[in-house]
PDB file of C-alpha atoms and ligand atoms in Angstrom:
ATOM      1  CA  SER N   1     110.441 120.915 148.025  1.00  0.00           C
ATOM      2  CA  GLY N   2     111.583 123.051 144.760  1.00  0.00           C
ATOM      3  CA  LYS N   3     114.998 121.325 145.122  1.00  0.00           C
ATOM      4  CA  LYS N   4     113.191 117.900 145.351  1.00  0.00           C
ATOM      5  CA  ASN N   5     111.310 118.615 142.261  1.00  0.00           C
ATOM      6  CA  ARG N   6     114.401 119.421 140.335  1.00  0.00           C
ATOM      7  CA  THR N   7     116.226 116.181 141.378  1.00  0.00           C
ATOM      8  CA  ASN N   8     113.079 114.393 140.268  1.00  0.00           C
ATOM      9  CA  GLU N   9     113.204 116.144 136.881  1.00  0.00           C
ATOM     10  CA  VAL N  10     116.756 115.360 136.368  1.00  0.00           C
ATOM     11  CA  GLN N  11     116.177 111.676 137.099  1.00  0.00           C
ATOM     12  CA  TYR N  12     113.325 111.607 134.934  1.00  0.00           C
ATOM     13  CA  TYR N  13     115.102 113.173 132.127  1.00  0.00           C
ATOM     14  CA  SER N  14     118.026 110.932 132.299  1.00  0.00           C
ATOM     15  CA  PHE N  15     115.847 108.065 132.581  1.00  0.00           C
ATOM     16  CA  GLU N  16     114.255 109.169 129.377  1.00  0.00           C
ATOM     17  CA  ILE N  17     117.462 109.365 127.559  1.00  0.00           C
ATOM     18  CA  TYR N  18     118.377 106.095 128.831  1.00  0.00           C
ATOM     19  CA  GLU N  19     115.068 104.631 127.663  1.00  0.00           C
ATOM     20  CA  GLN N  20     115.737 106.156 124.179  1.00  0.00           C
ATOM     21  CA  LEU N  21     119.186 104.858 124.022  1.00  0.00           C
ATOM     22  CA  SER N  22     118.286 101.272 124.922  1.00  0.00           C
ATOM     23  CA  LYS N  23     115.269 101.251 122.756  1.00  0.00           C
ATOM     24  CA  ARG N  24     117.761 102.434 119.866  1.00  0.00           C
ATOM     25  CA  VAL N  25     120.167  99.717 120.856  1.00  0.00           C
ATOM     26  CA  GLU N  26     117.212  97.210 120.925  1.00  0.00           C
ATOM     27  CA  MET N  27     115.715  98.499 117.519  1.00  0.00           C
ATOM     28  CA  GLU N  28     119.102  98.217 115.906  1.00  0.00           C
ATOM     29  CA  ARG N  29     119.501  94.660 117.024  1.00  0.00           C
ATOM     30  CA  ASP N  30     116.072  93.742 115.955  1.00  0.00           C
ATOM     31  CA  LEU N  31     116.471  95.487 112.658  1.00  0.00           C
ATOM     32  CA  ARG N  32     119.502  93.412 112.071  1.00  0.00           C
ATOM     33  CA  ASP N  33     117.366  90.149 112.413  1.00  0.00           C
ATOM     34  CA  ALA N  34     114.238  91.425 110.745  1.00  0.00           C
ATOM     35  CA  ILE N  35     114.969  90.023 107.312  1.00  0.00           C
ATOM     36  CA  LYS N  36     115.529  86.710 108.420  1.00  0.00           C
ATOM     37  CA  GLU N  37     112.674  86.646 110.903  1.00  0.00           C
ATOM     38  CA  LYS N  38     110.423  87.739 108.035  1.00  0.00           C
ATOM     39  CA  SER N  39     109.055  90.597 109.874  1.00  0.00           C
ATOM     40  CA  PHE N  40     109.160  93.110 106.947  1.00  0.00           C
ATOM     41  CA  SER N  41     106.672  93.078 104.444  1.00  0.00           C
ATOM     42  CA  LEU N  42     105.650  95.479 101.435  1.00  0.00           C
ATOM     43  CA  HIS N  43     102.597  97.313 100.804  1.00  0.00           C
ATOM     44  CA  TYR N  44     101.785  98.687  97.423  1.00  0.00           C
ATOM     45  CA  GLN N  45     100.054 102.045  96.617  1.00  0.00           C
ATOM     46  CA  PRO N  46      98.540 102.431  93.011  1.00  0.00           C
ATOM     47  CA  GLN N  47      99.667 105.230  90.704  1.00  0.00           C
ATOM     48  CA  ILE N  48      96.899 106.496  88.506  1.00  0.00           C
ATOM     49  CA  ASP N  49      96.850 107.979  85.001  1.00  0.00           C
ATOM     50  CA  LEU N  50      94.503 110.752  85.648  1.00  0.00           C
ATOM     51  CA  ALA N  51      93.222 110.913  82.099  1.00  0.00           C
ATOM     52  CA  SER N  52      92.296 107.498  81.744  1.00  0.00           C
ATOM     53  CA  GLN N  53      91.998 106.653  85.369  1.00  0.00           C
ATOM     54  CA  LYS N  54      93.979 103.541  84.900  1.00  0.00           C
ATOM     55  CA  ILE N  55      96.666 102.101  87.288  1.00  0.00           C
ATOM     56  CA  VAL N  56      99.995 102.599  85.595  1.00  0.00           C
ATOM     57  CA  GLY N  57     102.171 101.649  88.431  1.00  0.00           C
ATOM     58  CA  VAL N  58     102.516 100.905  92.191  1.00  0.00           C
ATOM     59  CA  GLU N  59     105.034 102.125  94.695  1.00  0.00           C
ATOM     60  CA  ALA N  60     106.384  99.711  97.336  1.00  0.00           C
ATOM     61  CA  LEU N  61     106.325 100.913 100.839  1.00  0.00           C
ATOM     62  CA  ILE N  62     108.057  98.848 103.513  1.00  0.00           C
ATOM     63  CA  ARG N  63     106.369  97.918 106.613  1.00  0.00           C
ATOM     64  CA  TRP N  64     107.946  96.330 109.877  1.00  0.00           C
ATOM     65  CA  GLN N  65     105.826  94.393 112.121  1.00  0.00           C
ATOM     66  CA  HIS N  66     108.084  94.322 115.418  1.00  0.00           C
ATOM     67  CA  HIS N  67     107.320  91.314 117.667  1.00  0.00           C
ATOM     68  CA  ALA N  68     106.904  93.551 120.651  1.00  0.00           C
ATOM     69  CA  TRP N  69     106.250  97.200 119.624  1.00  0.00           C
ATOM     70  CA  GLY N  70     103.904  96.202 116.769  1.00  0.00           C
ATOM     71  CA  ASN N  71     103.967  98.259 113.352  1.00  0.00           C
ATOM     72  CA  ILE N  72     106.965 100.525 113.257  1.00  0.00           C
ATOM     73  CA  PRO N  73     106.756 103.239 110.409  1.00  0.00           C
ATOM     74  CA  PRO N  74     109.342 103.541 107.930  1.00  0.00           C
ATOM     75  CA  SER N  75     110.112 107.141 109.169  1.00  0.00           C
ATOM     76  CA  GLU N  76     111.337 105.665 112.389  1.00  0.00           C
ATOM     77  CA  PHE N  77     113.608 102.825 111.173  1.00  0.00           C
ATOM     78  CA  ILE N  78     114.661 103.890 107.791  1.00  0.00           C
ATOM     79  CA  PRO N  79     117.077 106.640 109.332  1.00  0.00           C
ATOM     80  CA  LEU N  80     118.535 103.926 111.676  1.00  0.00           C
ATOM     81  CA  ALA N  81     118.935 101.533 108.655  1.00  0.00           C
ATOM     82  CA  GLU N  82     120.947 104.421 106.902  1.00  0.00           C
ATOM     83  CA  GLU N  83     122.982 105.006 110.041  1.00  0.00           C
ATOM     84  CA  THR N  84     123.967 101.500 110.579  1.00  0.00           C
ATOM     85  CA  GLY N  85     124.498 100.382 106.866  1.00  0.00           C
ATOM     86  CA  LEU N  86     121.506  97.948 107.112  1.00  0.00           C
ATOM     87  CA  ILE N  87     119.911  99.987 104.374  1.00  0.00           C
ATOM     88  CA  THR N  88     121.767  97.962 101.928  1.00  0.00           C
ATOM     89  CA  PRO N  89     120.322  94.421 102.608  1.00  0.00           C
ATOM     90  CA  ILE N  90     116.971  96.055 103.327  1.00  0.00           C
ATOM     91  CA  THR N  91     116.875  97.616  99.920  1.00  0.00           C
ATOM     92  CA  GLU N  92     118.041  94.511  98.308  1.00  0.00           C
ATOM     93  CA  TRP N  93     115.037  92.606 100.031  1.00  0.00           C
ATOM     94  CA  VAL N  94     112.620  95.353  99.019  1.00  0.00           C
ATOM     95  CA  LEU N  95     113.743  95.347  95.333  1.00  0.00           C
ATOM     96  CA  LYS N  96     113.657  91.457  95.153  1.00  0.00           C
ATOM     97  CA  THR N  97     110.447  91.276  96.989  1.00  0.00           C
ATOM     98  CA  ALA N  98     108.732  93.886  94.866  1.00  0.00           C
ATOM     99  CA  PHE N  99     110.028  92.345  91.555  1.00  0.00           C
ATOM    100  CA  HIS N 100     108.952  89.000  92.597  1.00  0.00           C
ATOM    101  CA  ASP N 101     105.421  90.320  93.663  1.00  0.00           C
ATOM    102  CA  LEU N 102     105.055  92.025  90.323  1.00  0.00           C
ATOM    103  CA  GLN N 103     106.179  88.920  88.236  1.00  0.00           C
ATOM    104  CA  SER N 104     103.638  87.007  90.182  1.00  0.00           C
ATOM    105  CA  TRP N 105     100.755  89.298  89.389  1.00  0.00           C
ATOM    106  CA  VAL N 106     101.602  89.156  85.644  1.00  0.00           C
ATOM    107  CA  LYS N 107     101.843  85.387  86.054  1.00  0.00           C
ATOM    108  CA  ASN N 108      98.138  85.717  87.198  1.00  0.00           C
ATOM    109  CA  GLY N 109      97.141  87.563  84.264  1.00  0.00           C
ATOM    110  CA  ILE N 110      97.684  91.135  85.052  1.00  0.00           C
ATOM    111  CA  LYS N 111      99.186  93.515  82.469  1.00  0.00           C
ATOM    112  CA  PRO N 112     102.526  94.627  83.404  1.00  0.00           C
ATOM    113  CA  ILE N 113     102.722  98.086  85.354  1.00  0.00           C
ATOM    114  CA  ARG N 114     105.656  99.941  86.716  1.00  0.00           C
ATOM    115  CA  MET N 115     107.109  99.024  90.154  1.00  0.00           C
ATOM    116  CA  ALA N 116     108.399 102.172  91.907  1.00  0.00           C
ATOM    117  CA  VAL N 117     110.929 101.548  94.892  1.00  0.00           C
ATOM    118  CA  ASN N 118     112.432 104.234  97.251  1.00  0.00           C
ATOM    119  CA  ILE N 119     116.180 104.544  97.197  1.00  0.00           C
ATOM    120  CA  SER N 120     117.816 106.270  99.951  1.00  0.00           C
ATOM    121  CA  ALA N 121     120.030 109.001  99.106  1.00  0.00           C
ATOM    122  CA  ILE N 122     122.734 107.284 101.253  1.00  0.00           C
ATOM    123  CA  LEU N 123     123.168 104.472  98.650  1.00  0.00           C
ATOM    124  CA  PHE N 124     124.089 106.972  95.909  1.00  0.00           C
ATOM    125  CA  HIS N 125     127.762 105.911  95.252  1.00  0.00           C
ATOM    126  CA  GLU N 126     129.330 104.103  92.429  1.00  0.00           C
ATOM    127  CA  ASP N 127     128.328 100.664  93.888  1.00  0.00           C
ATOM    128  CA  LEU N 128     124.543 101.312  93.434  1.00  0.00           C
ATOM    129  CA  VAL N 129     124.791 100.696  89.624  1.00  0.00           C
ATOM    130  CA  SER N 130     126.350  97.219  90.018  1.00  0.00           C
ATOM    131  CA  PHE N 131     123.996  96.389  93.140  1.00  0.00           C
ATOM    132  CA  LEU N 132     120.984  97.242  91.080  1.00  0.00           C
ATOM    133  CA  LYS N 133     122.427  95.332  88.008  1.00  0.00           C
ATOM    134  CA  ARG N 134     123.022  92.275  89.884  1.00  0.00           C
ATOM    135  CA  ILE N 135     119.465  92.305  91.420  1.00  0.00           C
ATOM    136  CA  LEU N 136     118.097  92.882  87.955  1.00  0.00           C
ATOM    137  CA  ASP N 137     119.848  90.096  86.611  1.00  0.00           C
ATOM    138  CA  GLU N 138     119.142  87.707  89.585  1.00  0.00           C
ATOM    139  CA  THR N 139     115.506  88.289  89.479  1.00  0.00           C
ATOM    140  CA  ASN N 140     115.297  88.331  85.718  1.00  0.00           C
ATOM    141  CA  MET N 141     113.346  91.485  86.040  1.00  0.00           C
ATOM    142  CA  ASN N 142     112.749  93.730  82.927  1.00  0.00           C
ATOM    143  CA  PRO N 143     114.145  97.032  83.868  1.00  0.00           C
ATOM    144  CA  ALA N 144     111.485  98.949  81.613  1.00  0.00           C
ATOM    145  CA  TYR N 145     108.981  98.414  84.511  1.00  0.00           C
ATOM    146  CA  VAL N 146     111.223  99.496  87.339  1.00  0.00           C
ATOM    147  CA  GLU N 147     111.147 103.180  88.720  1.00  0.00           C
ATOM    148  CA  LEU N 148     113.631 104.377  91.367  1.00  0.00           C
ATOM    149  CA  GLU N 149     112.467 107.037  93.607  1.00  0.00           C
ATOM    150  CA  ILE N 150     115.252 109.418  94.851  1.00  0.00           C
ATOM    151  CA  THR N 151     115.148 112.584  96.856  1.00  0.00           C
ATOM    152  CA  GLU N 152     116.335 115.891  96.042  1.00  0.00           C
ATOM    153  CA  SER N 153     119.161 115.485  98.373  1.00  0.00           C
ATOM    154  CA  VAL N 154     121.166 113.602  96.000  1.00  0.00           C
ATOM    155  CA  MET N 155     121.498 116.985  94.122  1.00  0.00           C
ATOM    156  CA  GLN N 156     123.658 118.241  96.926  1.00  0.00           C
ATOM    157  CA  ASN N 157     126.590 116.694  94.900  1.00  0.00           C
ATOM    158  CA  PRO N 158     125.591 116.788  91.204  1.00  0.00           C
ATOM    159  CA  ARG N 159     129.045 115.984  90.017  1.00  0.00           C
ATOM    160  CA  MET N 160     128.985 112.821  91.746  1.00  0.00           C
ATOM    161  CA  THR N 161     125.339 112.022  91.201  1.00  0.00           C
ATOM    162  CA  ILE N 162     124.647 112.887  87.519  1.00  0.00           C
ATOM    163  CA  PRO N 163     127.073 110.260  86.201  1.00  0.00           C
ATOM    164  CA  ILE N 164     125.432 107.527  88.587  1.00  0.00           C
ATOM    165  CA  LEU N 165     121.912 108.681  87.465  1.00  0.00           C
ATOM    166  CA  LYS N 166     123.010 108.404  83.799  1.00  0.00           C
ATOM    167  CA  GLN N 167     124.570 104.792  84.342  1.00  0.00           C
ATOM    168  CA  LEU N 168     121.255 103.778  86.231  1.00  0.00           C
ATOM    169  CA  ARG N 169     119.230 105.116  83.453  1.00  0.00           C
ATOM    170  CA  SER N 170     121.289 103.311  80.938  1.00  0.00           C
ATOM    171  CA  LEU N 171     120.427 100.147  82.720  1.00  0.00           C
ATOM    172  CA  GLY N 172     116.800 100.917  81.388  1.00  0.00           C
ATOM    173  CA  VAL N 173     115.059 101.854  84.565  1.00  0.00           C
ATOM    174  CA  ARG N 174     113.031 105.106  85.297  1.00  0.00           C
ATOM    175  CA  LEU N 175     114.057 107.703  87.642  1.00  0.00           C
ATOM    176  CA  SER N 176     111.837 109.962  89.696  1.00  0.00           C
ATOM    177  CA  ILE N 177     112.271 112.896  92.311  1.00  0.00           C
ATOM    178  CA  ASP N 178     110.388 112.179  95.433  1.00  0.00           C
ATOM    179  CA  ASP N 179     108.893 114.646  97.681  1.00  0.00           C
ATOM    180  CA  PHE N 180     109.656 117.437  95.076  1.00  0.00           C
ATOM    181  CA  GLY N 181     109.870 120.781  96.320  1.00  0.00           C
ATOM    182  CA  THR N 182     110.623 120.122 100.006  1.00  0.00           C
ATOM    183  CA  GLY N 183     114.439 119.932  99.461  1.00  0.00           C
ATOM    184  CA  TYR N 184     116.701 122.524  98.660  1.00  0.00           C
ATOM    185  CA  SER N 185     117.681 121.660  95.077  1.00  0.00           C
ATOM    186  CA  SER N 186     118.791 124.451  92.737  1.00  0.00           C
ATOM    187  CA  LEU N 187     116.534 124.754  89.712  1.00  0.00           C
ATOM    188  CA  ALA N 188     119.502 125.067  87.473  1.00  0.00           C
ATOM    189  CA  CYS N 189     120.500 121.775  88.754  1.00  0.00           C
ATOM    190  CA  LEU N 190     117.306 120.048  88.160  1.00  0.00           C
ATOM    191  CA  ARG N 191     117.549 121.148  84.370  1.00  0.00           C
ATOM    192  CA  ASP N 192     120.807 119.003  84.057  1.00  0.00           C
ATOM    193  CA  LEU N 193     119.402 115.960  85.977  1.00  0.00           C
ATOM    194  CA  PRO N 194     118.795 113.017  83.954  1.00  0.00           C
ATOM    195  CA  ILE N 195     115.431 112.068  85.361  1.00  0.00           C
ATOM    196  CA  ASP N 196     111.920 110.982  83.946  1.00  0.00           C
ATOM    197  CA  CYS N 197     109.456 112.429  86.504  1.00  0.00           C
ATOM    198  CA  LEU N 198     108.878 114.699  89.532  1.00  0.00           C
ATOM    199  CA  LYS N 199     106.704 113.695  92.425  1.00  0.00           C
ATOM    200  CA  ILE N 200     105.066 116.687  93.718  1.00  0.00           C
ATOM    201  CA  ASP N 201     105.259 116.505  97.447  1.00  0.00           C
ATOM    202  CA  ARG N 202     101.945 115.814  99.172  1.00  0.00           C
ATOM    203  CA  SER N 203     102.102 119.170 101.203  1.00  0.00           C
ATOM    204  CA  PHE N 204     101.721 121.212  98.070  1.00  0.00           C
ATOM    205  CA  ILE N 205      98.569 119.220  97.172  1.00  0.00           C
ATOM    206  CA  GLU N 206      97.322 119.822 100.679  1.00  0.00           C
ATOM    207  CA  ASP N 207      97.890 123.718 100.014  1.00  0.00           C
ATOM    208  CA  ILE N 208      95.896 123.716  96.811  1.00  0.00           C
ATOM    209  CA  GLU N 209      92.671 125.108  98.619  1.00  0.00           C
ATOM    210  CA  ARG N 210      94.659 127.665 100.419  1.00  0.00           C
ATOM    211  CA  ASP N 211      97.071 128.863  97.766  1.00  0.00           C
ATOM    212  CA  GLN N 212      94.764 128.216  94.830  1.00  0.00           C
ATOM    213  CA  GLY N 213      97.196 125.580  93.616  1.00  0.00           C
ATOM    214  CA  ILE N 214      99.877 128.253  92.702  1.00  0.00           C
ATOM    215  CA  ILE N 215     102.870 126.080  93.583  1.00  0.00           C
ATOM    216  CA  VAL N 216     101.376 123.034  92.059  1.00  0.00           C
ATOM    217  CA  LYS N 217     100.662 124.948  88.859  1.00  0.00           C
ATOM    218  CA  THR N 218     104.301 126.311  88.822  1.00  0.00           C
ATOM    219  CA  ILE N 219     105.886 122.737  89.357  1.00  0.00           C
ATOM    220  CA  ILE N 220     103.816 121.177  86.512  1.00  0.00           C
ATOM    221  CA  ASP N 221     104.625 124.091  84.109  1.00  0.00           C
ATOM    222  CA  MET N 222     108.278 123.774  85.057  1.00  0.00           C
ATOM    223  CA  ALA N 223     108.136 119.880  84.479  1.00  0.00           C
ATOM    224  CA  SER N 224     106.542 120.404  81.205  1.00  0.00           C
ATOM    225  CA  HIS N 225     109.325 122.681  79.985  1.00  0.00           C
ATOM    226  CA  LEU N 226     111.916 120.357  81.273  1.00  0.00           C
ATOM    227  CA  ASN N 227     110.063 117.597  79.463  1.00  0.00           C
ATOM    228  CA  VAL N 228     109.569 115.505  82.599  1.00  0.00           C
ATOM    229  CA  ASP N 229     106.411 113.606  83.697  1.00  0.00           C
ATOM    230  CA  VAL N 230     104.748 114.689  86.933  1.00  0.00           C
ATOM    231  CA  ILE N 231     102.830 112.660  89.508  1.00  0.00           C
ATOM    232  CA  ALA N 232     100.871 114.382  92.395  1.00  0.00           C
ATOM    233  CA  GLU N 233     101.395 112.561  95.779  1.00  0.00           C
ATOM    234  CA  GLY N 234      98.917 112.415  98.647  1.00  0.00           C
ATOM    235  CA  ILE N 235      95.587 113.244  96.681  1.00  0.00           C
ATOM    236  CA  GLU N 236      92.898 112.844  99.425  1.00  0.00           C
ATOM    237  CA  LYS N 237      90.022 114.835  98.081  1.00  0.00           C
ATOM    238  CA  GLN N 238      87.864 114.887  95.083  1.00  0.00           C
ATOM    239  CA  GLN N 239      88.467 118.606  94.782  1.00  0.00           C
ATOM    240  CA  GLN N 240      92.167 118.118  94.449  1.00  0.00           C
ATOM    241  CA  LEU N 241      91.819 115.554  91.990  1.00  0.00           C
ATOM    242  CA  GLN N 242      89.541 117.894  89.739  1.00  0.00           C
ATOM    243  CA  PHE N 243      92.129 120.766  90.088  1.00  0.00           C
ATOM    244  CA  LEU N 244      94.958 118.544  89.127  1.00  0.00           C
ATOM    245  CA  SER N 245      92.996 117.084  86.071  1.00  0.00           C
ATOM    246  CA  THR N 246      92.469 120.758  84.822  1.00  0.00           C
ATOM    247  CA  LEU N 247      96.341 121.326  84.964  1.00  0.00           C
ATOM    248  CA  SER N 248      98.078 118.725  82.827  1.00  0.00           C
ATOM    249  CA  CYS N 249      99.101 116.699  85.678  1.00  0.00           C
ATOM    250  CA  LYS N 250      99.789 113.250  84.230  1.00  0.00           C
ATOM    251  CA  GLU N 251      99.628 110.960  87.239  1.00  0.00           C
ATOM    252  CA  GLY N 252      98.304 110.969  90.871  1.00  0.00           C
ATOM    253  CA  GLN N 253      98.626 108.750  93.916  1.00  0.00           C
ATOM    254  CA  GLY N 254      96.916 109.055  97.198  1.00  0.00           C
ATOM    255  CA  TYR N 255      94.292 107.865  99.641  1.00  0.00           C
ATOM    256  CA  LEU N 256      91.475 109.017  97.532  1.00  0.00           C
ATOM    257  CA  PHE N 257      92.301 106.130  95.153  1.00  0.00           C
ATOM    258  CA  SER N 258      93.800 103.781  97.474  1.00  0.00           C
ATOM    259  CA  ARG N 259      95.996 103.391 100.618  1.00  0.00           C
ATOM    260  CA  PRO N 260      99.051 101.330 100.373  1.00  0.00           C
ATOM    261  CA  LEU N 261      97.733  97.628 100.474  1.00  0.00           C
ATOM    262  CA  PRO N 262      99.389  94.175 100.919  1.00  0.00           C
ATOM    263  CA  SER N 263     100.114  92.263  97.771  1.00  0.00           C
ATOM    264  CA  LYS N 264      97.245  90.020  97.969  1.00  0.00           C
ATOM    265  CA  GLU N 265      94.782  92.851  98.233  1.00  0.00           C
ATOM    266  CA  ILE N 266      96.377  94.983  95.483  1.00  0.00           C
ATOM    267  CA  SER N 267      96.371  92.152  92.900  1.00  0.00           C
ATOM    268  CA  THR N 268      92.657  92.097  93.260  1.00  0.00           C
ATOM    269  CA  PHE N 269      92.470  95.916  92.856  1.00  0.00           C
ATOM    270  CA  LEU N 270      94.663  95.588  89.751  1.00  0.00           C
ATOM    271  CA  PHE N 271      92.248  93.382  88.107  1.00  0.00           C
ATOM    272  CA  LYS N 272      89.758  96.106  88.056  1.00  0.00           C
ATOM    273  CA  PRO N 273      90.307  97.836  84.671  1.00  0.00           C
ATOM    274  CA  LEU N 274      88.944 101.242  85.804  1.00  0.00           C
ATOM    275  CA  ILE N 275      88.588 103.013  89.070  1.00  0.00           C
ATOM    276  CA  SER N 276      84.866 103.981  88.913  1.00  0.00           C
ATOM    277  CA  SER N 277      84.704 105.497  92.441  1.00  0.00           C
ATOM    278  CA  PRO N 278      87.470 106.574  94.944  1.00  0.00           C
ATOM    279  CA  VAL N 279      88.038 103.948  97.529  1.00  0.00           C
TER     280      VAL N 279
HETATM  281  P1  C2E Y 301     107.441 108.427 100.302  1.00  0.00           P
HETATM  282  O1  C2E Y 301     108.201 107.708  99.354  1.00  0.00           O
HETATM  283  O2  C2E Y 301     107.158 109.851  99.955  1.00  0.00           O
HETATM  284  O3  C2E Y 301     106.018 107.687 100.449  1.00  0.00           O
HETATM  285  C1  C2E Y 301     104.671 108.318 100.600  1.00  0.00           C
HETATM  286  C2  C2E Y 301     104.202 108.202 101.944  1.00  0.00           C
HETATM  287  O4  C2E Y 301     103.042 108.850 101.988  1.00  0.00           O
HETATM  288  C3  C2E Y 301     103.976 106.840 102.432  1.00  0.00           C
HETATM  289  O5  C2E Y 301     104.109 106.857 103.670  1.00  0.00           O
HETATM  290  C4  C2E Y 301     102.475 106.714 101.996  1.00  0.00           C
HETATM  291  O6  C2E Y 301     101.740 105.758 102.655  1.00  0.00           O
HETATM  292  C5  C2E Y 301     101.893 107.991 102.399  1.00  0.00           C
HETATM  293  N1  C2E Y 301     100.643 108.391 101.655  1.00  0.00           N
HETATM  294  C6  C2E Y 301     100.236 108.000 100.465  1.00  0.00           C
HETATM  295  N2  C2E Y 301      99.165 108.590  99.953  1.00  0.00           N
HETATM  296  C7  C2E Y 301      98.930 109.473 101.011  1.00  0.00           C
HETATM  297  C8  C2E Y 301      97.573 110.326 101.271  1.00  0.00           C
HETATM  298  O7  C2E Y 301      96.832 110.329 100.457  1.00  0.00           O
HETATM  299  N3  C2E Y 301      97.729 110.918 102.304  1.00  0.00           N
HETATM  300  C9  C2E Y 301      98.662 110.792 103.460  1.00  0.00           C
HETATM  301  N4  C2E Y 301      98.596 111.422 104.577  1.00  0.00           N
HETATM  302  N5  C2E Y 301      99.640 110.086 103.272  1.00  0.00           N
HETATM  303  C10 C2E Y 301      99.940 109.216 102.070  1.00  0.00           C
HETATM  304  P2  C2E Y 301     104.901 105.577 104.604  1.00  0.00           P
HETATM  305  O8  C2E Y 301     104.492 104.363 103.900  1.00  0.00           O
HETATM  306  O9  C2E Y 301     104.782 105.770 105.924  1.00  0.00           O
HETATM  307  O10 C2E Y 301     106.402 105.974 104.252  1.00  0.00           O
HETATM  308  C11 C2E Y 301     107.046 107.141 104.539  1.00  0.00           C
HETATM  309  C12 C2E Y 301     108.425 107.240 103.790  1.00  0.00           C
HETATM  310  O11 C2E Y 301     109.243 106.079 104.236  1.00  0.00           O
HETATM  311  C13 C2E Y 301     108.258 107.193 102.336  1.00  0.00           C
HETATM  312  O12 C2E Y 301     107.787 108.431 101.859  1.00  0.00           O
HETATM  313  C14 C2E Y 301     109.718 106.957 101.993  1.00  0.00           C
HETATM  314  O13 C2E Y 301     110.666 108.093 102.160  1.00  0.00           O
HETATM  315  C15 C2E Y 301     110.169 105.943 103.143  1.00  0.00           C
HETATM  316  N6  C2E Y 301     110.227 104.499 102.693  1.00  0.00           N
HETATM  317  C16 C2E Y 301     109.174 103.716 102.626  1.00  0.00           C
HETATM  318  N7  C2E Y 301     109.263 102.387 102.165  1.00  0.00           N
HETATM  319  C17 C2E Y 301     110.931 102.625 101.895  1.00  0.00           C
HETATM  320  C18 C2E Y 301     111.808 101.847 101.409  1.00  0.00           C
HETATM  321  O14 C2E Y 301     111.513 100.639 101.013  1.00  0.00           O
HETATM  322  N8  C2E Y 301     113.162 102.231 101.215  1.00  0.00           N
HETATM  323  C19 C2E Y 301     113.401 103.528 101.640  1.00  0.00           C
HETATM  324  N9  C2E Y 301     114.642 103.769 101.560  1.00  0.00           N
HETATM  325  N10 C2E Y 301     112.478 104.203 102.142  1.00  0.00           N
HETATM  326  C20 C2E Y 301     111.179 103.983 102.227  1.00  0.00           C
HETATM  327 MG1   MG Y 302     108.309 107.519  97.454  1.00  0.00          MG
HETATM  328 MG1   MG Y 303     106.978 111.246  98.608  1.00  0.00          MG
HETATM  329 MG1   MG Y 304     108.111 111.191 101.911  1.00  0.00          MG
END
C-alpha cells in the first residue's frame, strides 16, 4: 500500500503542477484582455502630512476583478505582467486613469494633491522617459502633481538608472523609493540618487513596538541628512502614529487613516479638510 500511496502522491503532485501551469496560461490570456474588458480599476490611498493632518496626496493601487476568480491581488498578477511585457500597457492605463481621476476631482472643487503611481523596475530603460512624457502630454497633466514610486532594485544598476532618474525629474515629476529598507541598496548609492522621498517599508513600522523604533529613527535621520522627505507606510495603530510624530517623519499612509478606496469614495474623503478621527 506504501507503493500505491507514492503513486498517488506523484499523480497529485503533477496534477498540481498542471493546474498551476494551466492557471498561469489562463491568467496570462485574461490579463491580455483585462484592459479592454474594463476589469481593472484603481483604488486610492491617502497620504497624510502628519503635522497638519491634511491629505497631501494619494497612491494609486491597481485592482483586477477577474470574471471567474474574483479579486486578484496585484502581488499575483504584476509579476506575470512584468514577465509578459503587459506591464507597459497596464502602466499606461494606470497613469492615464489616475491622472484623469485627479483632474476630475479638481474639476469638482478639490484642491490639487499629488498622485503617486507605482512604476515597475522592469520599465527602467531609456524608453521610460519618452513614455511618461507622451502620457503627460496626452493627458495634459501637470507633472508637478505626479510622483513615481520606484523600488530599491533600480539601484542595482546605478550607471544606467541615475541618468534616467535625472531625466524623469527634469520632466518635473517627483520620485520616491518604495518599500525602503527591504532591498539591498548600498547607502553610498542612495546618496547619489536624484530622489525626493523615501517610503519607509511597512515592516519597520510594524516593528516599532519591538525595537523601540530604532530602524525607523535611523532612516528618518539619514533622510534628513540626505535632504529627502520621508513617508511611513502601513500605519495601523495610534501608538505608531504618535511615535512617528515625535520624530520628524513628514508624512504617513496606512489603514489608520484610510484603506485604499475607489475614486468615488476617495473624492468625498478628500472634501473633508481635516482627519479628526482615524477611519
Ligand atoms: P506598495 O506600492 O508598497 O503599496 C502598499 C501596499 O500596502 C498596498 O497593497 C496597500 O493596500 C497596502 N497597505 C496600505 N496601508 C496598509 C496598512 O496600514 N496595513 C497593511 N497591512 N497594508 C497596507 P496592494 O494594493 O495589495 O499592492 C501591493 C503591491 O502591488 C504594491 O505595494 C505595489 O508594489 C504593487 N502595485 C499595486 N498597484 C500597482 C500598479 O499600478 N503598478 C505596479 N507596477 N505595481 C503596483
Ligand atoms: Mg507604492
Ligand atoms: Mg510600499
Ligand atoms: Mg510593497
